[in-house]
Amino acid sequence: MQRNFAAMLLLVICANAVCVLAADGSSDFEVGLAYRMEGKNGAAVETFRKVPSTSPYYVQAMIHLGAALEDLGKKKEAVQAYESCLKQNPGNQIAIRNLTQLNSAMTCEKIIKLPSTTKDELIYNAFSAAKAKDAKRAADLCRLYIGLFSSDPRSLFTSAIVSERMGDFDQAIEIYEEAMELFPDFIPARVNHVLALVREGNREAALKVAQKALETRPENKQLRSLAELVKQLPKTDRNPAKDD
């Protein structure tokens, strides 16, 4: 009888342990992580969603849920997951970083859809003005382009190139920096920023910017190659633009 009682007590303890695991969501969280490691993002998403908002694992689950949804291309749902995380923990740096980068990437994809001729004409006329050394007209056209297409990172990018064509590298560098701040996922601005610094003869600044860009996007082969090329440049304070 004592054996039966002991067996029953063990079953009750085990049952309670299972209930606790189910209640705090640790089991679903761990299973979701396992699915993520196996590359089964669909299964991971469904599992992470089972973790209750009262669970101590909820914040971590929402971060991994957002990442899994991003991998599945479901960016709007990923935004919701990161936002859910931040409602519970407003200062979570991982969620803030992921949400910021995701919003930036989505902005780059959502270019305002106006007739292409509008953009083409603005770009063509801006470059023509730069070629004719008409600084005021070039600047006016660039401002118009940015005003009409503020959600398009290429508006700032084009304006910076026009400034370079006009020989104003300092202004170009400032515009590239603005483009990188507003659109951190827009790699062409990062590349041209480094190249503009190189043309200015500021190798050290170019190297620092290239390395920082690579730290931000370590998976980008273009940035990695650029950083290596800048490293190989000889140290010099020579400003090519002033030799003309």
Tab-separated table of C-alpha atoms in Angstrom:
chain	number	residue	atom	x	y	z
A	1	MET	CA	0.000	0.000	0.000
A	2	GLN	CA	2.898	2.322	0.803
A	3	ARG	CA	4.350	1.588	-2.651
A	4	ASN	CA	1.041	2.470	-4.320
A	5	PHE	CA	0.818	5.676	-2.299
A	6	ALA	CA	4.393	6.609	-3.251
A	7	ALA	CA	3.666	5.926	-6.931
A	8	MET	CA	0.528	8.052	-6.821
A	9	LEU	CA	2.430	10.858	-5.085
A	10	LEU	CA	5.114	10.743	-7.803
A	11	LEU	CA	2.460	10.964	-10.509
A	12	VAL	CA	0.878	13.975	-8.820
A	13	ILE	CA	4.291	15.720	-8.551
A	14	CYS	CA	5.080	15.030	-12.215
A	15	ALA	CA	1.644	16.240	-13.279
A	16	ASN	CA	2.093	19.453	-11.304
A	17	ALA	CA	5.522	19.979	-12.855
A	18	VAL	CA	4.061	19.627	-16.344
A	19	CYS	CA	1.321	22.112	-15.440
A	20	VAL	CA	3.921	24.630	-14.244
A	21	LEU	CA	5.909	24.247	-17.487
A	22	ALA	CA	2.766	24.751	-19.521
A	23	ALA	CA	1.727	27.737	-17.427
A	24	ASP	CA	5.000	29.668	-17.664
A	25	GLY	CA	5.477	28.892	-21.368
A	26	SER	CA	9.019	27.594	-20.974
A	27	SER	CA	8.230	24.373	-22.818
A	28	ASP	CA	6.785	26.163	-25.878
A	29	PHE	CA	9.658	28.643	-25.838
A	30	GLU	CA	12.287	25.888	-25.816
A	31	VAL	CA	10.496	23.926	-28.537
A	32	GLY	CA	10.258	27.092	-30.638
A	33	LEU	CA	13.991	27.666	-30.277
A	34	ALA	CA	14.644	24.104	-31.374
A	35	TYR	CA	12.518	24.638	-34.486
A	36	ARG	CA	14.443	27.857	-35.238
A	37	MET	CA	17.770	26.046	-34.986
A	38	GLU	CA	16.468	23.432	-37.416
A	39	GLY	CA	15.363	26.136	-39.856
A	40	LYS	CA	11.685	25.250	-39.400
A	41	ASN	CA	10.453	28.817	-39.118
A	42	GLY	CA	6.795	28.011	-39.787
A	43	ALA	CA	6.667	25.577	-36.882
A	44	ALA	CA	8.659	27.984	-34.718
A	45	VAL	CA	6.155	30.777	-35.366
A	46	GLU	CA	3.201	28.637	-34.328
A	47	THR	CA	5.031	27.483	-31.198
A	48	PHE	CA	6.245	30.918	-30.074
A	49	ARG	CA	2.690	32.213	-30.398
A	50	LYS	CA	1.594	29.714	-27.760
A	51	VAL	CA	3.758	31.351	-25.085
A	52	PRO	CA	1.338	33.337	-22.867
A	53	SER	CA	1.886	37.046	-22.233
A	54	THR	CA	2.127	36.289	-18.506
A	55	SER	CA	5.129	34.018	-19.064
A	56	PRO	CA	8.623	35.196	-18.053
A	57	TYR	CA	9.691	33.863	-21.470
A	58	TYR	CA	7.199	36.031	-23.379
A	59	VAL	CA	9.593	38.888	-24.240
A	60	GLN	CA	12.237	36.509	-25.599
A	61	ALA	CA	9.561	34.542	-27.438
A	62	MET	CA	8.319	37.691	-29.198
A	63	ILE	CA	11.851	38.608	-30.299
A	64	HIS	CA	12.396	35.139	-31.784
A	65	LEU	CA	8.879	35.203	-33.243
A	66	GLY	CA	9.682	38.469	-35.029
A	67	ALA	CA	12.950	37.064	-36.383
A	68	ALA	CA	11.215	33.900	-37.630
A	69	LEU	CA	8.492	35.962	-39.306
A	70	GLU	CA	11.157	38.114	-40.995
A	71	ASP	CA	12.783	34.965	-42.359
A	72	LEU	CA	9.385	33.964	-43.731
A	73	GLY	CA	8.993	37.357	-45.384
A	74	LYS	CA	6.068	38.322	-43.127
A	75	LYS	CA	7.421	41.746	-42.205
A	76	LYS	CA	4.208	43.370	-40.984
A	77	GLU	CA	3.592	40.498	-38.602
A	78	ALA	CA	7.215	40.719	-37.471
A	79	VAL	CA	6.673	44.396	-36.627
A	80	GLN	CA	3.679	43.411	-34.494
A	81	ALA	CA	5.780	40.806	-32.667
A	82	TYR	CA	8.537	43.316	-31.834
A	83	GLU	CA	5.922	45.862	-30.745
A	84	SER	CA	4.338	43.247	-28.470
A	85	CYS	CA	7.744	42.674	-26.931
A	86	LEU	CA	8.245	46.397	-26.347
A	87	LYS	CA	4.862	46.723	-24.662
A	88	GLN	CA	6.104	44.299	-22.035
A	89	ASN	CA	9.682	45.598	-21.954
A	90	PRO	CA	9.961	49.094	-23.544
A	91	GLY	CA	13.723	49.211	-23.046
A	92	ASN	CA	14.595	45.923	-24.729
A	93	GLN	CA	17.509	46.883	-26.991
A	94	ILE	CA	17.275	43.816	-29.220
A	95	ALA	CA	13.623	44.475	-30.020
A	96	ILE	CA	14.317	48.192	-30.569
A	97	ARG	CA	17.217	47.416	-32.922
A	98	ASN	CA	15.305	44.763	-34.864
A	99	LEU	CA	12.231	46.968	-35.192
A	100	THR	CA	14.284	49.973	-36.335
A	101	GLN	CA	16.135	47.948	-38.963
A	102	LEU	CA	12.938	46.286	-40.144
A	103	ASN	CA	11.082	49.588	-40.496
A	104	SER	CA	14.038	50.983	-42.424
A	105	ALA	CA	14.047	48.004	-44.778
A	106	MET	CA	10.293	48.311	-45.327
A	107	THR	CA	10.635	52.036	-46.039
A	108	CYS	CA	13.243	51.316	-48.696
A	109	GLU	CA	10.797	48.926	-50.349
A	110	LYS	CA	7.848	51.310	-50.222
A	111	ILE	CA	8.969	53.863	-52.764
A	112	ILE	CA	6.319	56.397	-53.665
A	113	LYS	CA	4.746	55.314	-56.946
A	114	LEU	CA	4.569	58.433	-59.125
A	115	PRO	CA	5.097	58.393	-62.889
A	116	SER	CA	8.674	57.364	-63.590
A	117	THR	CA	9.051	60.278	-65.995
A	118	THR	CA	8.706	62.653	-63.030
A	119	LYS	CA	11.730	61.144	-61.314
A	120	ASP	CA	13.625	60.693	-64.547
A	121	GLU	CA	13.133	64.323	-65.552
A	122	LEU	CA	14.163	65.627	-62.138
A	123	ILE	CA	17.296	63.489	-62.095
A	124	TYR	CA	18.213	64.339	-65.697
A	125	ASN	CA	17.681	68.084	-65.177
A	126	ALA	CA	19.609	68.068	-61.880
A	127	PHE	CA	22.614	66.372	-63.485
A	128	SER	CA	22.377	68.691	-66.488
A	129	ALA	CA	22.432	71.696	-64.172
A	130	ALA	CA	25.436	70.266	-62.348
A	131	LYS	CA	27.244	69.719	-65.640
A	132	ALA	CA	26.512	73.329	-66.611
A	133	LYS	CA	27.838	74.461	-63.198
A	134	ASP	CA	24.419	75.997	-62.420
A	135	ALA	CA	24.602	75.410	-58.670
A	136	LYS	CA	21.341	77.166	-57.786
A	137	ARG	CA	19.241	75.270	-60.322
A	138	ALA	CA	20.869	71.959	-59.373
A	139	ALA	CA	20.174	72.621	-55.680
A	140	ASP	CA	16.565	73.654	-56.378
A	141	LEU	CA	15.917	70.508	-58.401
A	142	CYS	CA	17.449	68.308	-55.703
A	143	ARG	CA	15.304	69.937	-53.028
A	144	LEU	CA	12.244	69.358	-55.194
A	145	TYR	CA	13.204	65.708	-55.696
A	146	ILE	CA	13.640	65.194	-51.947
A	147	GLY	CA	10.363	66.989	-51.235
A	148	LEU	CA	8.369	64.895	-53.689
A	149	PHE	CA	10.045	61.600	-52.819
A	150	SER	CA	10.919	61.915	-49.136
A	151	SER	CA	10.312	58.192	-48.582
A	152	ASP	CA	12.742	57.271	-51.351
A	153	PRO	CA	16.370	57.000	-50.147
A	154	ARG	CA	17.487	57.576	-53.736
A	155	SER	CA	16.378	61.220	-53.525
A	156	LEU	CA	19.077	61.993	-50.963
A	157	PHE	CA	21.497	59.657	-52.723
A	158	THR	CA	21.026	61.456	-56.047
A	159	SER	CA	21.340	64.861	-54.388
A	160	ALA	CA	24.672	63.814	-52.868
A	161	ILE	CA	25.971	62.678	-56.256
A	162	VAL	CA	24.908	66.001	-57.785
A	163	SER	CA	26.849	67.802	-55.050
A	164	GLU	CA	29.892	65.698	-55.906
A	165	ARG	CA	29.500	66.598	-59.582
A	166	MET	CA	29.492	70.247	-58.523
A	167	GLY	CA	32.725	69.644	-56.609
A	168	ASP	CA	31.116	70.184	-53.206
A	169	PHE	CA	32.347	67.032	-51.451
A	170	ASP	CA	31.671	68.369	-47.956
A	171	GLN	CA	27.999	68.827	-48.746
A	172	ALA	CA	27.873	65.435	-50.461
A	173	ILE	CA	29.323	63.776	-47.368
A	174	GLU	CA	26.708	65.499	-45.173
A	175	ILE	CA	23.895	64.281	-47.432
A	176	TYR	CA	25.239	60.719	-47.453
A	177	GLU	CA	25.341	60.836	-43.645
A	178	GLU	CA	21.733	62.021	-43.567
A	179	ALA	CA	20.720	59.240	-45.947
A	180	MET	CA	22.439	56.629	-43.764
A	181	GLU	CA	20.728	57.953	-40.649
A	182	LEU	CA	17.271	57.885	-42.234
A	183	PHE	CA	17.788	54.703	-44.273
A	184	PRO	CA	20.434	52.512	-42.569
A	185	ASP	CA	19.642	49.604	-44.905
A	186	PHE	CA	20.395	51.628	-48.047
A	187	ILE	CA	23.870	50.272	-48.783
A	188	PRO	CA	24.683	52.529	-51.832
A	189	ALA	CA	24.724	55.575	-49.537
A	190	ARG	CA	27.214	53.852	-47.212
A	191	VAL	CA	29.451	52.902	-50.135
A	192	ASN	CA	29.415	56.360	-51.709
A	193	HIS	CA	30.011	57.987	-48.329
A	194	VAL	CA	33.255	56.046	-48.006
A	195	LEU	CA	34.245	56.830	-51.596
A	196	ALA	CA	33.555	60.553	-51.086
A	197	LEU	CA	35.848	60.569	-48.048
A	198	VAL	CA	38.524	58.799	-50.094
A	199	ARG	CA	38.211	61.416	-52.855
A	200	GLU	CA	38.637	64.096	-50.185
A	201	GLY	CA	41.892	62.416	-49.220
A	202	ASN	CA	40.599	61.525	-45.768
A	203	ARG	CA	41.673	57.895	-45.642
A	204	GLU	CA	41.388	57.529	-41.864
A	205	ALA	CA	37.791	58.772	-41.794
A	206	ALA	CA	36.947	56.597	-44.800
A	207	LEU	CA	38.378	53.541	-43.061
A	208	LYS	CA	36.496	54.293	-39.852
A	209	VAL	CA	33.202	54.737	-41.741
A	210	ALA	CA	33.790	51.590	-43.799
A	211	GLN	CA	34.497	49.513	-40.691
A	212	LYS	CA	31.447	50.905	-38.902
A	213	ALA	CA	29.286	50.122	-41.930
A	214	LEU	CA	30.662	46.578	-41.967
A	215	GLU	CA	29.883	46.183	-38.260
A	216	THR	CA	26.323	47.261	-38.980
A	217	ARG	CA	25.939	44.924	-41.950
A	218	PRO	CA	28.607	42.192	-41.537
A	219	GLU	CA	26.904	39.953	-44.085
A	220	ASN	CA	27.295	42.483	-46.923
A	221	LYS	CA	30.094	41.399	-49.283
A	222	GLN	CA	30.321	44.815	-50.968
A	223	LEU	CA	30.993	46.572	-47.661
A	224	ARG	CA	33.534	43.912	-46.686
A	225	SER	CA	35.426	44.349	-49.974
A	226	LEU	CA	35.285	48.128	-49.649
A	227	ALA	CA	36.724	48.040	-46.117
A	228	GLU	CA	39.585	45.842	-47.311
A	229	LEU	CA	40.336	48.159	-50.241
A	230	VAL	CA	40.402	51.248	-48.015
A	231	LYS	CA	42.803	49.482	-45.640
A	232	GLN	CA	45.226	49.037	-48.526
A	233	LEU	CA	45.256	52.745	-49.435
A	234	PRO	CA	48.416	54.644	-48.453
A	235	LYS	CA	48.078	57.107	-45.597
A	236	THR	CA	47.875	60.601	-47.039
A	237	ASP	CA	46.250	63.969	-46.390
A	238	ARG	CA	46.217	64.825	-50.064
A	239	ASN	CA	42.890	66.203	-51.305
A	240	PRO	CA	42.415	65.243	-54.983
A	241	ALA	CA	39.562	67.699	-55.404
A	242	LYS	CA	41.861	70.619	-54.624
A	243	ASP	CA	44.525	69.635	-57.122
A	244	ASP	CA	42.420	70.513	-60.135
